[in-house]
Short mmCIF file of N, CA and C in Angstrom, two decimals:
data_model
loop_
_atom_site.label_atom_id
_atom_site.label_comp_id
_atom_site.label_asym_id
_atom_site.label_seq_id
_atom_site.Cartn_x
_atom_site.Cartn_y
_atom_site.Cartn_z
N MET A 1 0.84 -1.17 0.00
CA MET A 1 0.00 0.00 0.00
C MET A 1 0.89 1.23 0.00
N ASP A 2 0.59 2.16 -0.90
CA ASP A 2 1.36 3.39 -1.00
C ASP A 2 0.81 4.43 -0.03
N PHE A 3 1.73 5.18 0.58
CA PHE A 3 1.34 6.25 1.48
C PHE A 3 1.03 7.50 0.66
N ASN A 4 -0.06 8.17 1.02
CA ASN A 4 -0.43 9.39 0.32
C ASN A 4 -0.98 10.37 1.36
N TRP A 5 -0.35 11.55 1.45
CA TRP A 5 -0.80 12.56 2.42
C TRP A 5 -2.23 13.00 2.16
N ASP A 6 -2.67 12.97 0.95
CA ASP A 6 -4.03 13.40 0.63
C ASP A 6 -5.08 12.54 1.34
N ASP A 7 -4.70 11.32 1.68
CA ASP A 7 -5.64 10.47 2.42
C ASP A 7 -5.83 10.93 3.85
N PHE A 8 -4.89 11.73 4.36
CA PHE A 8 -4.93 12.15 5.77
C PHE A 8 -5.23 13.64 5.94
N THR A 9 -5.37 14.36 4.88
CA THR A 9 -5.72 15.78 4.98
C THR A 9 -7.22 15.94 4.86
N ASN A 10 -7.67 17.04 5.32
CA ASN A 10 -9.11 17.30 5.33
C ASN A 10 -9.53 17.82 3.97
N ASN A 11 -10.17 16.99 3.19
CA ASN A 11 -10.63 17.37 1.86
C ASN A 11 -12.13 17.63 1.83
N GLU A 12 -12.70 17.83 2.99
CA GLU A 12 -14.14 18.04 3.10
C GLU A 12 -14.51 19.41 2.51
N PRO A 13 -15.54 19.48 1.70
CA PRO A 13 -15.96 20.78 1.14
C PRO A 13 -16.36 21.76 2.25
N GLU A 14 -16.16 23.03 1.99
CA GLU A 14 -16.42 24.09 2.97
C GLU A 14 -17.89 24.10 3.43
N ASP A 15 -18.82 23.84 2.54
CA ASP A 15 -20.25 23.84 2.90
C ASP A 15 -20.54 22.76 3.95
N GLU A 16 -19.93 21.59 3.78
CA GLU A 16 -20.15 20.52 4.75
C GLU A 16 -19.56 20.88 6.11
N LYS A 17 -18.42 21.55 6.12
CA LYS A 17 -17.82 22.00 7.38
C LYS A 17 -18.75 22.98 8.08
N ASN A 18 -19.30 23.94 7.33
CA ASN A 18 -20.21 24.93 7.92
C ASN A 18 -21.49 24.29 8.42
N ASP A 19 -22.01 23.33 7.67
CA ASP A 19 -23.21 22.62 8.11
C ASP A 19 -22.96 21.87 9.41
N ARG A 20 -21.82 21.20 9.48
CA ARG A 20 -21.47 20.46 10.68
C ARG A 20 -21.28 21.41 11.87
N LEU A 21 -20.61 22.53 11.65
CA LEU A 21 -20.41 23.51 12.72
C LEU A 21 -21.75 24.08 13.19
N HIS A 22 -22.63 24.40 12.25
CA HIS A 22 -23.95 24.92 12.60
C HIS A 22 -24.73 23.88 13.42
N HIS A 23 -24.68 22.63 13.00
CA HIS A 23 -25.36 21.57 13.72
C HIS A 23 -24.78 21.39 15.12
N LEU A 24 -23.46 21.45 15.24
CA LEU A 24 -22.81 21.30 16.53
C LEU A 24 -23.21 22.44 17.48
N LYS A 25 -23.24 23.67 16.98
CA LYS A 25 -23.66 24.80 17.80
C LYS A 25 -25.11 24.64 18.25
N LYS A 26 -25.94 24.15 17.37
CA LYS A 26 -27.35 23.94 17.70
C LYS A 26 -27.49 22.91 18.81
N VAL A 27 -26.76 21.81 18.71
CA VAL A 27 -26.81 20.76 19.72
C VAL A 27 -26.30 21.30 21.06
N GLN A 28 -25.21 22.05 21.04
CA GLN A 28 -24.67 22.60 22.27
C GLN A 28 -25.63 23.62 22.89
N ARG A 29 -26.30 24.40 22.06
CA ARG A 29 -27.30 25.36 22.55
C ARG A 29 -28.44 24.62 23.25
N TYR A 30 -28.90 23.53 22.64
CA TYR A 30 -29.96 22.73 23.26
C TYR A 30 -29.49 22.12 24.58
N MET A 31 -28.24 21.70 24.62
CA MET A 31 -27.70 21.12 25.86
C MET A 31 -27.64 22.17 26.96
N PHE A 32 -27.25 23.39 26.61
CA PHE A 32 -27.21 24.48 27.59
C PHE A 32 -28.60 24.73 28.16
N ILE A 33 -29.59 24.84 27.28
CA ILE A 33 -30.97 25.10 27.72
C ILE A 33 -31.50 23.92 28.53
N ASP A 34 -31.16 22.71 28.11
CA ASP A 34 -31.56 21.52 28.86
C ASP A 34 -30.95 21.53 30.26
N ASP A 35 -29.69 21.93 30.37
CA ASP A 35 -29.04 22.03 31.67
C ASP A 35 -29.73 23.05 32.57
N LEU A 36 -30.20 24.15 31.98
CA LEU A 36 -30.93 25.14 32.77
C LEU A 36 -32.16 24.52 33.42
N GLU A 37 -32.83 23.68 32.67
CA GLU A 37 -34.05 23.05 33.17
C GLU A 37 -33.76 21.96 34.19
N LYS A 38 -32.75 21.15 33.93
CA LYS A 38 -32.49 19.98 34.77
C LYS A 38 -31.69 20.30 36.03
N HIS A 39 -30.81 21.27 35.96
CA HIS A 39 -29.91 21.58 37.08
C HIS A 39 -30.29 22.93 37.66
N ARG A 40 -31.36 22.93 38.42
CA ARG A 40 -31.92 24.18 38.95
C ARG A 40 -30.99 24.89 39.91
N TRP A 41 -30.11 24.18 40.57
CA TRP A 41 -29.24 24.79 41.58
C TRP A 41 -27.93 25.29 40.97
N GLN A 42 -27.74 25.07 39.71
CA GLN A 42 -26.48 25.45 39.08
C GLN A 42 -26.58 26.87 38.51
N PRO A 43 -25.70 27.78 38.93
CA PRO A 43 -25.71 29.14 38.36
C PRO A 43 -25.38 29.12 36.87
N LEU A 44 -25.87 30.10 36.17
CA LEU A 44 -25.56 30.22 34.74
C LEU A 44 -24.09 30.56 34.60
N THR A 45 -23.41 29.82 33.77
CA THR A 45 -21.96 29.99 33.65
C THR A 45 -21.57 30.99 32.56
N ILE A 46 -22.53 31.36 31.72
CA ILE A 46 -22.24 32.33 30.67
C ILE A 46 -23.32 33.41 30.68
N ASP A 47 -22.93 34.59 30.23
CA ASP A 47 -23.91 35.68 30.13
C ASP A 47 -24.49 35.70 28.71
N PRO A 48 -25.48 36.54 28.45
CA PRO A 48 -26.11 36.53 27.12
C PRO A 48 -25.14 36.82 25.96
N LEU A 49 -24.15 37.67 26.19
CA LEU A 49 -23.18 37.95 25.12
C LEU A 49 -22.35 36.71 24.80
N GLU A 50 -21.94 36.00 25.84
CA GLU A 50 -21.19 34.76 25.62
C GLU A 50 -22.07 33.71 24.96
N PHE A 51 -23.35 33.69 25.31
CA PHE A 51 -24.30 32.78 24.66
C PHE A 51 -24.30 33.03 23.17
N GLU A 52 -24.38 34.31 22.77
CA GLU A 52 -24.39 34.64 21.34
C GLU A 52 -23.08 34.27 20.66
N GLU A 53 -21.96 34.49 21.35
CA GLU A 53 -20.67 34.14 20.76
C GLU A 53 -20.54 32.64 20.55
N LEU A 54 -21.02 31.86 21.52
CA LEU A 54 -20.87 30.41 21.44
C LEU A 54 -21.90 29.75 20.54
N PHE A 55 -23.15 30.19 20.63
CA PHE A 55 -24.24 29.48 19.98
C PHE A 55 -24.97 30.28 18.90
N GLY A 56 -24.63 31.54 18.75
CA GLY A 56 -25.37 32.40 17.83
C GLY A 56 -26.51 33.09 18.56
N THR A 57 -27.17 33.97 17.88
CA THR A 57 -28.27 34.72 18.48
C THR A 57 -29.39 33.76 18.88
N PRO A 58 -29.86 33.85 20.13
CA PRO A 58 -30.94 32.95 20.54
C PRO A 58 -32.21 33.25 19.76
N ASN A 59 -32.88 32.20 19.32
CA ASN A 59 -34.13 32.41 18.59
C ASN A 59 -35.28 32.55 19.58
N GLU A 60 -36.46 32.77 19.04
CA GLU A 60 -37.63 33.01 19.89
C GLU A 60 -37.94 31.80 20.77
N GLU A 61 -37.79 30.62 20.21
CA GLU A 61 -38.05 29.40 20.99
C GLU A 61 -37.08 29.30 22.17
N ASP A 62 -35.80 29.57 21.92
CA ASP A 62 -34.79 29.54 22.99
C ASP A 62 -35.17 30.51 24.11
N MET A 63 -35.51 31.72 23.72
CA MET A 63 -35.81 32.75 24.71
C MET A 63 -37.09 32.43 25.47
N ASP A 64 -38.07 31.85 24.80
CA ASP A 64 -39.30 31.46 25.50
C ASP A 64 -39.01 30.38 26.53
N ILE A 65 -38.18 29.42 26.16
CA ILE A 65 -37.83 28.34 27.09
C ILE A 65 -37.03 28.90 28.26
N ILE A 66 -36.04 29.75 27.99
CA ILE A 66 -35.23 30.33 29.06
C ILE A 66 -36.10 31.17 29.99
N THR A 67 -37.06 31.92 29.42
CA THR A 67 -37.98 32.70 30.25
C THR A 67 -38.81 31.79 31.14
N GLN A 68 -39.29 30.68 30.58
CA GLN A 68 -40.10 29.76 31.38
C GLN A 68 -39.27 29.09 32.48
N VAL A 69 -38.02 28.78 32.19
CA VAL A 69 -37.15 28.21 33.23
C VAL A 69 -36.96 29.23 34.35
N TYR A 70 -36.75 30.49 33.98
CA TYR A 70 -36.63 31.53 35.00
C TYR A 70 -37.91 31.61 35.84
N MET A 71 -39.06 31.58 35.19
CA MET A 71 -40.32 31.70 35.92
C MET A 71 -40.52 30.51 36.87
N LYS A 72 -40.10 29.32 36.47
CA LYS A 72 -40.17 28.17 37.37
C LYS A 72 -39.29 28.39 38.59
N ASP A 73 -38.08 28.90 38.36
CA ASP A 73 -37.19 29.21 39.48
C ASP A 73 -37.80 30.27 40.38
N TYR A 74 -38.36 31.29 39.77
CA TYR A 74 -38.97 32.38 40.53
C TYR A 74 -40.10 31.85 41.41
N LEU A 75 -40.97 31.03 40.84
CA LEU A 75 -42.09 30.50 41.62
C LEU A 75 -41.62 29.55 42.72
N LEU A 76 -40.53 28.87 42.49
CA LEU A 76 -40.00 27.95 43.49
C LEU A 76 -39.35 28.70 44.65
N TRP A 77 -38.57 29.75 44.34
CA TRP A 77 -37.73 30.37 45.37
C TRP A 77 -38.21 31.73 45.87
N GLU A 78 -39.09 32.39 45.17
CA GLU A 78 -39.52 33.72 45.59
C GLU A 78 -40.17 33.65 46.96
N ASP A 79 -39.85 34.60 47.80
CA ASP A 79 -40.39 34.70 49.17
C ASP A 79 -40.07 33.48 50.02
N SER A 80 -38.95 32.86 49.76
CA SER A 80 -38.52 31.73 50.58
C SER A 80 -37.14 32.06 51.15
N LEU A 81 -36.64 31.17 51.96
CA LEU A 81 -35.30 31.37 52.52
C LEU A 81 -34.23 31.34 51.44
N ASP A 82 -34.53 30.66 50.33
CA ASP A 82 -33.57 30.54 49.23
C ASP A 82 -33.76 31.61 48.15
N GLU A 83 -34.50 32.66 48.47
CA GLU A 83 -34.80 33.67 47.45
C GLU A 83 -33.53 34.26 46.84
N ASP A 84 -32.50 34.43 47.65
CA ASP A 84 -31.25 35.00 47.13
C ASP A 84 -30.64 34.14 46.04
N PHE A 85 -30.97 32.86 46.05
CA PHE A 85 -30.39 31.98 45.04
C PHE A 85 -30.82 32.37 43.62
N ILE A 86 -32.03 32.90 43.49
CA ILE A 86 -32.48 33.36 42.16
C ILE A 86 -31.48 34.36 41.61
N TYR A 87 -31.06 35.28 42.46
CA TYR A 87 -30.17 36.35 42.02
C TYR A 87 -28.76 35.83 41.77
N GLU A 88 -28.33 34.87 42.58
CA GLU A 88 -27.02 34.28 42.37
C GLU A 88 -27.00 33.45 41.09
N LYS A 89 -28.10 32.76 40.81
CA LYS A 89 -28.16 31.92 39.62
C LYS A 89 -28.26 32.76 38.35
N TRP A 90 -29.21 33.68 38.31
CA TRP A 90 -29.52 34.39 37.07
C TRP A 90 -28.69 35.65 36.89
N GLY A 91 -28.48 36.41 37.94
CA GLY A 91 -27.70 37.63 37.85
C GLY A 91 -28.42 38.74 37.12
N VAL A 92 -27.90 39.94 37.24
CA VAL A 92 -28.51 41.13 36.68
C VAL A 92 -28.56 41.08 35.15
N VAL A 93 -27.49 40.63 34.53
CA VAL A 93 -27.39 40.67 33.07
C VAL A 93 -28.46 39.79 32.42
N TRP A 94 -28.62 38.56 32.91
CA TRP A 94 -29.64 37.69 32.34
C TRP A 94 -31.04 38.23 32.59
N LEU A 95 -31.28 38.77 33.78
CA LEU A 95 -32.61 39.31 34.07
C LEU A 95 -32.93 40.49 33.16
N GLU A 96 -31.95 41.35 32.92
CA GLU A 96 -32.18 42.46 31.99
C GLU A 96 -32.43 41.94 30.58
N PHE A 97 -31.69 40.95 30.17
CA PHE A 97 -31.85 40.36 28.84
C PHE A 97 -33.25 39.78 28.68
N LEU A 98 -33.72 39.04 29.69
CA LEU A 98 -35.07 38.48 29.66
C LEU A 98 -36.13 39.59 29.68
N LEU A 99 -35.87 40.63 30.44
CA LEU A 99 -36.81 41.75 30.51
C LEU A 99 -36.97 42.41 29.14
N TYR A 100 -35.86 42.71 28.48
CA TYR A 100 -35.94 43.37 27.17
C TYR A 100 -36.59 42.46 26.13
N TYR A 101 -36.28 41.18 26.20
CA TYR A 101 -36.90 40.26 25.25
C TYR A 101 -38.42 40.23 25.43
N ASN A 102 -38.87 40.13 26.66
CA ASN A 102 -40.31 40.05 26.91
C ASN A 102 -41.01 41.39 26.69
N GLN A 103 -40.29 42.49 26.82
CA GLN A 103 -40.87 43.79 26.45
C GLN A 103 -41.15 43.83 24.95
N ASP A 104 -40.19 43.35 24.18
CA ASP A 104 -40.38 43.31 22.72
C ASP A 104 -41.55 42.42 22.32
N LYS A 105 -41.78 41.36 23.08
CA LYS A 105 -42.91 40.46 22.81
C LYS A 105 -44.22 40.97 23.39
N GLU A 106 -44.12 42.04 24.16
CA GLU A 106 -45.27 42.64 24.84
C GLU A 106 -45.90 41.67 25.85
N GLU A 107 -45.05 40.93 26.53
CA GLU A 107 -45.47 40.04 27.62
C GLU A 107 -45.31 40.81 28.93
N TYR A 108 -46.24 41.73 29.17
CA TYR A 108 -46.07 42.68 30.26
C TYR A 108 -46.22 42.06 31.64
N GLU A 109 -46.99 41.00 31.77
CA GLU A 109 -47.09 40.33 33.08
C GLU A 109 -45.76 39.70 33.45
N LEU A 110 -45.12 39.07 32.47
CA LEU A 110 -43.79 38.51 32.73
C LEU A 110 -42.80 39.63 33.03
N CYS A 111 -42.92 40.73 32.30
CA CYS A 111 -42.02 41.86 32.50
C CYS A 111 -42.12 42.40 33.92
N SER A 112 -43.34 42.50 34.44
CA SER A 112 -43.49 43.04 35.80
C SER A 112 -42.83 42.11 36.82
N THR A 113 -42.96 40.82 36.63
CA THR A 113 -42.32 39.86 37.53
C THR A 113 -40.80 39.94 37.42
N ILE A 114 -40.31 39.99 36.20
CA ILE A 114 -38.86 40.05 35.99
C ILE A 114 -38.31 41.38 36.52
N LEU A 115 -39.03 42.47 36.30
CA LEU A 115 -38.58 43.77 36.78
C LEU A 115 -38.52 43.80 38.31
N GLU A 116 -39.53 43.26 38.95
CA GLU A 116 -39.52 43.19 40.42
C GLU A 116 -38.32 42.40 40.91
N SER A 117 -38.07 41.27 40.27
CA SER A 117 -36.94 40.43 40.63
C SER A 117 -35.61 41.14 40.33
N LEU A 118 -35.56 41.87 39.23
CA LEU A 118 -34.34 42.61 38.87
C LEU A 118 -34.01 43.66 39.92
N LYS A 119 -35.01 44.36 40.40
CA LYS A 119 -34.78 45.35 41.45
C LYS A 119 -34.23 44.69 42.71
N LYS A 120 -34.83 43.57 43.11
CA LYS A 120 -34.35 42.84 44.28
C LYS A 120 -32.94 42.31 44.06
N CYS A 121 -32.67 41.89 42.83
CA CYS A 121 -31.34 41.37 42.50
C CYS A 121 -30.28 42.46 42.65
N LYS A 122 -30.57 43.63 42.15
CA LYS A 122 -29.62 44.74 42.28
C LYS A 122 -29.40 45.09 43.75
N GLU A 123 -30.48 45.12 44.53
CA GLU A 123 -30.35 45.38 45.97
C GLU A 123 -29.51 44.31 46.64
N TYR A 124 -29.72 43.06 46.24
CA TYR A 124 -28.96 41.95 46.80
C TYR A 124 -27.47 42.13 46.54
N TYR A 125 -27.10 42.47 45.32
CA TYR A 125 -25.68 42.63 45.00
C TYR A 125 -25.07 43.86 45.67
N ILE A 126 -25.83 44.91 45.82
CA ILE A 126 -25.34 46.08 46.55
C ILE A 126 -25.07 45.71 48.00
N LYS A 127 -26.02 44.97 48.60
CA LYS A 127 -25.85 44.52 49.99
C LYS A 127 -24.63 43.61 50.11
N GLU A 128 -24.46 42.70 49.16
CA GLU A 128 -23.30 41.79 49.18
C GLU A 128 -21.99 42.56 49.08
N LEU A 129 -21.96 43.56 48.21
CA LEU A 129 -20.74 44.37 48.08
C LEU A 129 -20.45 45.15 49.34
N ASN A 130 -21.48 45.68 49.97
CA ASN A 130 -21.28 46.42 51.22
C ASN A 130 -20.83 45.51 52.35
N ASN A 131 -21.30 44.29 52.37
CA ASN A 131 -20.88 43.34 53.41
C ASN A 131 -19.42 42.93 53.26
N LYS A 132 -18.89 42.99 52.06
CA LYS A 132 -17.51 42.58 51.82
C LYS A 132 -16.52 43.70 52.11
N LYS A 133 -17.00 44.91 52.30
CA LYS A 133 -16.09 46.03 52.57
C LYS A 133 -15.60 46.04 53.97
#
């Protein structure tokens, strides 16, 4: 058998590479959203900008699912001893991102809940910063 470098180089057409990359990003995006649902106690490891860099702009379905996961967390932890966990998990940036998305969709009931939580989240982080001084 003759050795030929062409057998070991990547001769895949560019379109197939892009399709595979797009599919991989889509699968990873679904895994991230699935982790949000399954691992309720795990803080979000990326912010919305990093989400866009890694997976592309979230589509409407992604944002609806992420909003619903947030609402489940809110209903579970709001007004409980673990209420601070909502703020530690979601953080200000994600809450603002969800707020703007739902404003654009004109989901004002969700917006009022997210806005209330966002205010408490900011107060929580201010209190945390003051406690560390």
